[in-house]
Structures are given as structure tokens and as C-alpha cells.
PDB file of C-alpha atoms in Angstrom:
ATOM      1  CA  MET U   1      81.698  95.388 126.829  1.00 41.00           C
ATOM      2  CA  VAL U   2      84.014  93.495 129.416  1.00 43.00           C
ATOM      3  CA  ILE U   3      83.163  96.212 131.818  1.00 44.00           C
ATOM      4  CA  ILE U   4      79.452  95.573 131.488  1.00 47.00           C
ATOM      5  CA  LEU U   5      79.810  91.818 131.762  1.00 45.00           C
ATOM      6  CA  ARG U   6      82.213  91.992 134.877  1.00 49.00           C
ATOM      7  CA  GLU U   7      79.849  94.369 136.494  1.00 50.00           C
ATOM      8  CA  SER U   8      76.954  92.160 135.968  1.00 46.00           C
ATOM      9  CA  VAL U   9      78.649  88.945 137.520  1.00 50.00           C
ATOM     10  CA  LYS U  10      79.993  91.164 140.492  1.00 55.00           C
ATOM     11  CA  GLY U  11      76.254  92.359 140.895  1.00 55.00           C
ATOM     12  CA  LYS U  12      75.141  88.902 140.767  1.00 59.00           C
ATOM     13  CA  ASN U  13      72.704  90.828 138.080  1.00 63.00           C
ATOM     14  CA  LEU U  14      71.999  87.384 136.131  1.00 60.00           C
ATOM     15  CA  GLN U  15      69.126  88.931 134.062  1.00 62.00           C
ATOM     16  CA  GLY U  16      71.256  91.920 133.122  1.00 60.00           C
ATOM     17  CA  LEU U  17      73.965  89.323 132.001  1.00 52.00           C
ATOM     18  CA  LEU U  18      71.557  87.888 129.898  1.00 54.00           C
ATOM     19  CA  ASN U  19      70.165  90.893 128.321  1.00 59.00           C
ATOM     20  CA  VAL U  20      73.692  92.039 127.483  1.00 52.00           C
ATOM     21  CA  ILE U  21      74.411  88.369 125.811  1.00 52.00           C
ATOM     22  CA  SER U  22      71.143  88.053 123.995  1.00 51.00           C
ATOM     23  CA  SER U  23      71.640  91.969 122.603  1.00 51.00           C
ATOM     24  CA  LEU U  24      75.157  90.967 121.334  1.00 48.00           C
ATOM     25  CA  THR U  25      74.871  90.590 117.628  1.00 39.00           C
ATOM     26  CA  LEU U  26      78.107  88.875 116.101  1.00 41.00           C
ATOM     27  CA  LYS U  27      78.757  89.605 112.483  1.00 40.00           C
ATOM     28  CA  VAL U  28      80.723  86.729 110.806  1.00 40.00           C
ATOM     29  CA  LYS U  29      82.354  88.131 107.840  1.00 48.00           C
ATOM     30  CA  LYS U  30      81.489  85.673 104.938  1.00 57.00           C
ATOM     31  CA  VAL U  31      84.779  83.894 103.666  1.00 62.00           C
ATOM     32  CA  MET U  32      85.471  84.884  99.936  1.00 86.00           C
ATOM     33  CA  ILE U  33      86.445  82.012  97.981  1.00 94.00           C
ATOM     34  CA  HIS U  34      89.046  82.872  95.107  1.00 96.00           C
ATOM     35  CA  TYR U  35      88.963  80.619  91.955  1.00 98.00           C
ATOM     36  CA  ILE U  36      92.034  80.332  89.865  1.00 98.00           C
ATOM     37  CA  ILE U  37      91.112  78.667  86.473  1.00 98.00           C
ATOM     38  CA  ASP U  38      93.139  76.981  84.075  1.00 98.00           C
ATOM     39  CA  GLY U  39      91.604  78.632  81.274  1.00 97.00           C
ATOM     40  CA  ASN U  40      92.660  76.319  78.443  1.00 96.00           C
ATOM     41  CA  ASN U  41      92.493  73.528  80.229  1.00 96.00           C
ATOM     42  CA  VAL U  42      88.593  74.238  80.889  1.00 98.00           C
ATOM     43  CA  ILE U  43      88.411  74.920  77.173  1.00 97.00           C
ATOM     44  CA  GLY U  44      89.730  71.768  76.325  1.00 97.00           C
ATOM     45  CA  LYS U  45      86.635  70.089  78.243  1.00 97.00           C
ATOM     46  CA  ILE U  46      83.904  71.791  76.370  1.00 96.00           C
ATOM     47  CA  PRO U  47      83.557  70.408  73.218  1.00 95.00           C
ATOM     48  CA  GLU U  48      81.624  73.587  71.690  1.00 93.00           C
ATOM     49  CA  LEU U  49      84.794  75.673  72.533  1.00 96.00           C
ATOM     50  CA  VAL U  50      87.205  73.008  71.292  1.00 95.00           C
ATOM     51  CA  LYS U  51      85.794  73.687  68.239  1.00 93.00           C
ATOM     52  CA  PHE U  52      86.039  77.300  68.402  1.00 90.00           C
ATOM     53  CA  GLN U  53      89.926  76.945  69.553  1.00 90.00           C
ATOM     54  CA  LYS U  54      90.977  75.139  66.499  1.00 89.00           C
ATOM     55  CA  LYS U  55      89.717  78.021  64.400  1.00 91.00           C
ATOM     56  CA  ASP U  56      89.832  81.136  66.401  1.00 93.00           C
ATOM     57  CA  LYS U  57      91.561  81.142  69.654  1.00 94.00           C
ATOM     58  CA  GLN U  58      89.937  84.638  70.757  1.00 95.00           C
ATOM     59  CA  ARG U  59      86.372  83.157  70.188  1.00 95.00           C
ATOM     60  CA  ALA U  60      86.897  80.293  72.705  1.00 96.00           C
ATOM     61  CA  ARG U  61      88.431  82.688  75.359  1.00 96.00           C
ATOM     62  CA  GLU U  62      85.445  85.120  74.823  1.00 96.00           C
ATOM     63  CA  GLN U  63      82.973  82.110  75.103  1.00 96.00           C
ATOM     64  CA  LEU U  64      84.548  80.788  78.291  1.00 97.00           C
ATOM     65  CA  VAL U  65      84.562  84.264  79.751  1.00 96.00           C
ATOM     66  CA  TYR U  66      81.067  84.688  78.981  1.00 95.00           C
ATOM     67  CA  LEU U  67      80.131  81.135  80.713  1.00 95.00           C
ATOM     68  CA  LEU U  68      82.076  82.320  83.765  1.00 96.00           C
ATOM     69  CA  GLN U  69      80.307  85.704  84.008  1.00 94.00           C
ATOM     70  CA  ASN U  70      76.870  83.909  83.808  1.00 92.00           C
ATOM     71  CA  TYR U  71      77.959  81.250  86.293  1.00 94.00           C
ATOM     72  CA  PHE U  72      79.475  83.823  88.899  1.00 94.00           C
ATOM     73  CA  HIS U  73      77.249  86.799  88.458  1.00 90.00           C
ATOM     74  CA  ASN U  74      75.254  86.789  91.768  1.00 90.00           C
ATOM     75  CA  LYS U  75      78.095  84.766  93.983  1.00 91.00           C
ATOM     76  CA  THR U  76      80.755  86.600  96.217  1.00 92.00           C
ATOM     77  CA  ILE U  77      84.153  85.247  95.031  1.00 94.00           C
ATOM     78  CA  GLY U  78      87.283  86.174  93.563  1.00 94.00           C
ATOM     79  CA  LEU U  79      88.371  84.857  90.302  1.00 96.00           C
ATOM     80  CA  THR U  80      91.701  84.820  88.442  1.00 97.00           C
ATOM     81  CA  LEU U  81      91.448  83.081  84.938  1.00 98.00           C
ATOM     82  CA  HIS U  82      94.745  81.942  83.293  1.00 98.00           C
ATOM     83  CA  PHE U  83      95.400  81.612  79.570  1.00 97.00           C
ATOM     84  CA  ASP U  84      98.457  80.473  77.853  1.00 96.00           C
ATOM     85  CA  GLY U  85      99.859  83.010  75.193  1.00 95.00           C
ATOM     86  CA  TYR U  86      99.252  86.487  74.452  1.00 95.00           C
ATOM     87  CA  GLU U  87      96.159  88.521  74.855  1.00 94.00           C
ATOM     88  CA  ASN U  88      94.366  89.368  71.550  1.00 91.00           C
ATOM     89  CA  ILE U  89      91.157  91.399  72.046  1.00 90.00           C
ATOM     90  CA  PRO U  90      91.030  92.706  75.666  1.00 91.00           C
ATOM     91  CA  LEU U  91      88.542  90.653  77.659  1.00 93.00           C
ATOM     92  CA  ARG U  92      87.042  92.080  81.108  1.00 92.00           C
ATOM     93  CA  LEU U  93      86.107  89.725  83.727  1.00 91.00           C
ATOM     94  CA  SER U  94      83.828  91.349  86.532  1.00 89.00           C
ATOM     95  CA  LYS U  95      84.505  89.131  89.538  1.00 87.00           C
ATOM     96  CA  GLY U  96      88.434  89.278  88.767  1.00 93.00           C
ATOM     97  CA  LYS U  97      91.173  89.433  86.397  1.00 96.00           C
ATOM     98  CA  ILE U  98      92.631  87.665  83.304  1.00 97.00           C
ATOM     99  CA  VAL U  99      96.224  86.607  83.147  1.00 97.00           C
ATOM    100  CA  TYR U 100      97.955  85.645  79.837  1.00 97.00           C
ATOM    101  CA  SER U 101     101.287  83.794  80.205  1.00 96.00           C
ATOM    102  CA  GLY U 102     102.834  85.186  76.996  1.00 95.00           C
ATOM    103  CA  LYS U 103     106.032  82.943  76.281  1.00 96.00           C
ATOM    104  CA  LYS U 104     105.831  80.987  79.463  1.00 96.00           C
ATOM    105  CA  ALA U 105     103.147  78.279  80.086  1.00 96.00           C
ATOM    106  CA  ALA U 106     100.204  79.298  82.048  1.00 96.00           C
ATOM    107  CA  ASP U 107     100.870  76.540  84.927  1.00 97.00           C
ATOM    108  CA  TYR U 108     103.885  79.032  85.878  1.00 97.00           C
ATOM    109  CA  PHE U 109     101.678  81.953  86.694  1.00 97.00           C
ATOM    110  CA  ILE U 110      99.148  79.381  88.171  1.00 98.00           C
ATOM    111  CA  ARG U 111     101.521  78.253  90.775  1.00 97.00           C
ATOM    112  CA  GLU U 112     102.733  81.853  91.258  1.00 97.00           C
ATOM    113  CA  ASN U 113      98.998  82.956  92.002  1.00 96.00           C
ATOM    114  CA  VAL U 114      98.522  79.957  94.553  1.00 97.00           C
ATOM    115  CA  GLU U 115     101.925  80.960  96.238  1.00 96.00           C
ATOM    116  CA  VAL U 116     100.922  84.546  96.819  1.00 95.00           C
ATOM    117  CA  ILE U 117      97.609  84.141  98.390  1.00 93.00           C
ATOM    118  CA  LYS U 118      97.902  83.842 102.337  1.00 91.00           C
ATOM    119  CA  ASN U 119      94.859  81.986 103.212  1.00 92.00           C
ATOM    120  CA  ARG U 120      95.500  79.071 100.364  1.00 95.00           C
ATOM    121  CA  LYS U 121      92.209  77.013 101.934  1.00 95.00           C
ATOM    122  CA  ASN U 122      89.914  79.673 100.616  1.00 95.00           C
ATOM    123  CA  ILE U 123      91.428  78.872  97.349  1.00 97.00           C
ATOM    124  CA  THR U 124      89.451  76.635  94.546  1.00 98.00           C
ATOM    125  CA  LEU U 125      92.025  75.642  91.751  1.00 98.00           C
ATOM    126  CA  VAL U 126      90.305  74.283  88.790  1.00 98.00           C
ATOM    127  CA  THR U 127      92.244  72.424  86.393  1.00 98.00           C
ATOM    128  CA  SER U 128      92.842  68.834  85.150  1.00 96.00           C
ATOM    129  CA  ASP U 129      96.797  69.116  85.138  1.00 96.00           C
ATOM    130  CA  ASN U 130      98.250  66.311  87.518  1.00 97.00           C
ATOM    131  CA  GLU U 131     101.350  68.480  88.393  1.00 97.00           C
ATOM    132  CA  LEU U 132      98.947  71.466  89.101  1.00 97.00           C
ATOM    133  CA  LYS U 133      96.326  69.363  91.159  1.00 97.00           C
ATOM    134  CA  ASN U 134      98.997  67.936  93.141  1.00 97.00           C
ATOM    135  CA  PHE U 135     100.680  71.080  93.988  1.00 97.00           C
ATOM    136  CA  GLY U 136      97.324  72.791  94.806  1.00 97.00           C
ATOM    137  CA  LYS U 137      96.614  69.895  97.197  1.00 97.00           C
ATOM    138  CA  ALA U 138      99.942  70.444  98.802  1.00 96.00           C
ATOM    139  CA  CYS U 139      99.402  73.866  99.004  1.00 96.00           C
ATOM    140  CA  GLY U 140      96.077  72.999 100.886  1.00 96.00           C
ATOM    141  CA  CYS U 141      93.793  74.342  98.512  1.00 97.00           C
ATOM    142  CA  ARG U 142      90.539  72.824  97.276  1.00 97.00           C
ATOM    143  CA  VAL U 143      91.072  71.154  93.818  1.00 98.00           C
ATOM    144  CA  ILE U 144      88.351  70.713  91.222  1.00 98.00           C
ATOM    145  CA  SER U 145      88.911  69.244  87.886  1.00 98.00           C
ATOM    146  CA  SER U 146      87.922  70.819  84.655  1.00 97.00           C
ATOM    147  CA  GLU U 147      85.445  68.011  84.055  1.00 97.00           C
ATOM    148  CA  ASP U 148      83.776  68.601  87.175  1.00 97.00           C
ATOM    149  CA  PHE U 149      83.885  72.359  86.891  1.00 97.00           C
ATOM    150  CA  VAL U 150      82.427  72.390  83.483  1.00 97.00           C
ATOM    151  CA  ALA U 151      79.504  69.920  84.465  1.00 95.00           C
ATOM    152  CA  MET U 152      78.883  72.657  87.300  1.00 93.00           C
ATOM    153  CA  LEU U 153      78.657  75.245  84.718  1.00 92.00           C
ATOM    154  CA  ASN U 154      76.507  73.219  82.970  1.00 89.00           C
ATOM    155  CA  LYS U 155      74.097  72.633  85.880  1.00 87.00           C
ATOM    156  CA  GLY U 156      74.478  76.193  87.034  1.00 72.00           C
ATOM    157  CA  LYS U 157      75.332  75.199  90.512  1.00 49.00           C
ATOM    158  CA  THR U 158      78.189  75.538  92.750  1.00 47.00           C
ATOM    159  CA  VAL U 159      79.616  72.947  94.916  1.00 47.00           C
ATOM    160  CA  ASP U 160      78.575  73.194  98.710  1.00 46.00           C
ATOM    161  CA  LYS U 161      81.925  74.490 100.543  1.00 46.00           C
ATOM    162  CA  GLU U 162      80.539  72.459 103.828  1.00 41.00           C
ATOM    163  CA  LYS U 163      80.319  69.212 101.676  1.00 43.00           C
ATOM    164  CA  PRO U 164      83.477  68.756 100.182  1.00 47.00           C
ATOM    165  CA  GLU U 165      83.903  66.133  97.312  1.00 49.00           C
ATOM    166  CA  ILE U 166      84.877  62.652  98.293  1.00 50.00           C
ATOM    167  CA  GLY U 167      88.241  61.972  96.749  1.00 54.00           C
ATOM    168  CA  SER U 168      88.848  59.016  94.591  1.00 59.00           C
ATOM    169  CA  LYS U 169      90.519  55.890  96.583  1.00 58.00           C
ATOM    170  CA  SER U 170      93.886  57.108  94.540  1.00 63.00           C
ATOM    171  CA  ASP U 171      93.657  60.631  96.105  1.00 64.00           C
ATOM    172  CA  ILE U 172      92.842  59.406  99.551  1.00 65.00           C
ATOM    173  CA  GLU U 173      95.771  57.126  99.682  1.00 67.00           C
ATOM    174  CA  GLU U 174      98.072  59.830  98.401  1.00 66.00           C
ATOM    175  CA  PHE U 175      96.778  62.333 101.143  1.00 62.00           C
ATOM    176  CA  LYS U 176      97.550  59.267 103.934  1.00 60.00           C
ATOM    177  CA  ARG U 177     101.236  58.725 102.172  1.00 66.00           C
ATOM    178  CA  LEU U 178     101.773  62.723 102.039  1.00 64.00           C
ATOM    179  CA  PHE U 179     100.559  63.210 105.719  1.00 63.00           C
ATOM    180  CA  ASP U 180     102.026  59.912 106.841  1.00 65.00           C
ATOM    181  CA  VAL U 181      98.710  58.503 108.079  1.00 62.00           C
ATOM    182  CA  LYS U 182      97.962  55.067 108.391  1.00 60.00           C
TER     183      LYS U 182
END
């Protein structure tokens, strides 16, 4: 390619150069967003699932997985769903995996999950846990509250990555403090 361009320029064949340039097609790989979801936290924001959770934790988990499958079915994403506790009946997630925390808190594994992903700006962390939100922001992740995510599930829309949500005044002040901006 470089040889063709050099020869076209050397021979002052401007039309040849334009033809080569116009024939180039750049294929840009679409960046895959990876959602890391605090499952119990999201369940706690959906009234119907809260009712299930009190009587049958497994059913609440199944319903959340069902909602996620429907929401993400035609989207190119990665997904890790974290639950506190142990697996009961195995659940499958076509776009990703489910992690059960066992004796530890799911927050531990969520942090670990964020840390092992190299390009953290492609992570969307879904939680309303303040410590996790701050951790995610400090790591460069996009953070969506569980409440906002549930609203997205209900609307059936994804948040446009090109139009980031405007943070609250306290979020903006915190970022200024963290990055020493005045």
C-alpha cells in the first residue's frame, strides 16, 4: 500500500493517488462494551423481584436473567452478572457468565472482575453501592446506578455511549477533586 502511494506521488499521478485513497475501505472494529452487574443490587430495585427474593431467591435470580436476556438479545456486549451466595439451580446467560460469591460478598468479585479487564473504559458497571460506584469511577469505568439500569430495562433502550449521562453536581465536584481540577 505504501509503495503504491509513493509511486503515485513520485509520478505526480494525482488521479492515481485519489483512486487508491477512494478504494480504501477501513473496517473499524466496533468496541464491545462489557457490563458488570451487581445482581442482588438490581433485584433490590425491581419491586416484583423483591417480592420473589423474600420467598424464593432462585426465582428472583431467574427473573433477572430473563430480563437481561430479553434486553441484550440483539446487542453486541459482554456481560458478567454477580450474585451474593451460592448457586442453586444452574442458570445460563447467553451473552456472558454468572458469578456466585459463595461465602464472600459479591462486591469482592466485582472489584476483581473490573481489575482484570485491560480496557476499563469499555466497562459499564451497574450498581448502586457507593463504594463500588466510586471504585468503578476511579478505574475509569462507566457507572450506571441500578435504578437507572432498571429504567433502561423497562424502556428497552440502551444508553447511547456517545451521549454520556450528565453526573450530579456532587459527582462533578468529586471528579474535580480527584483529578485536581479547579
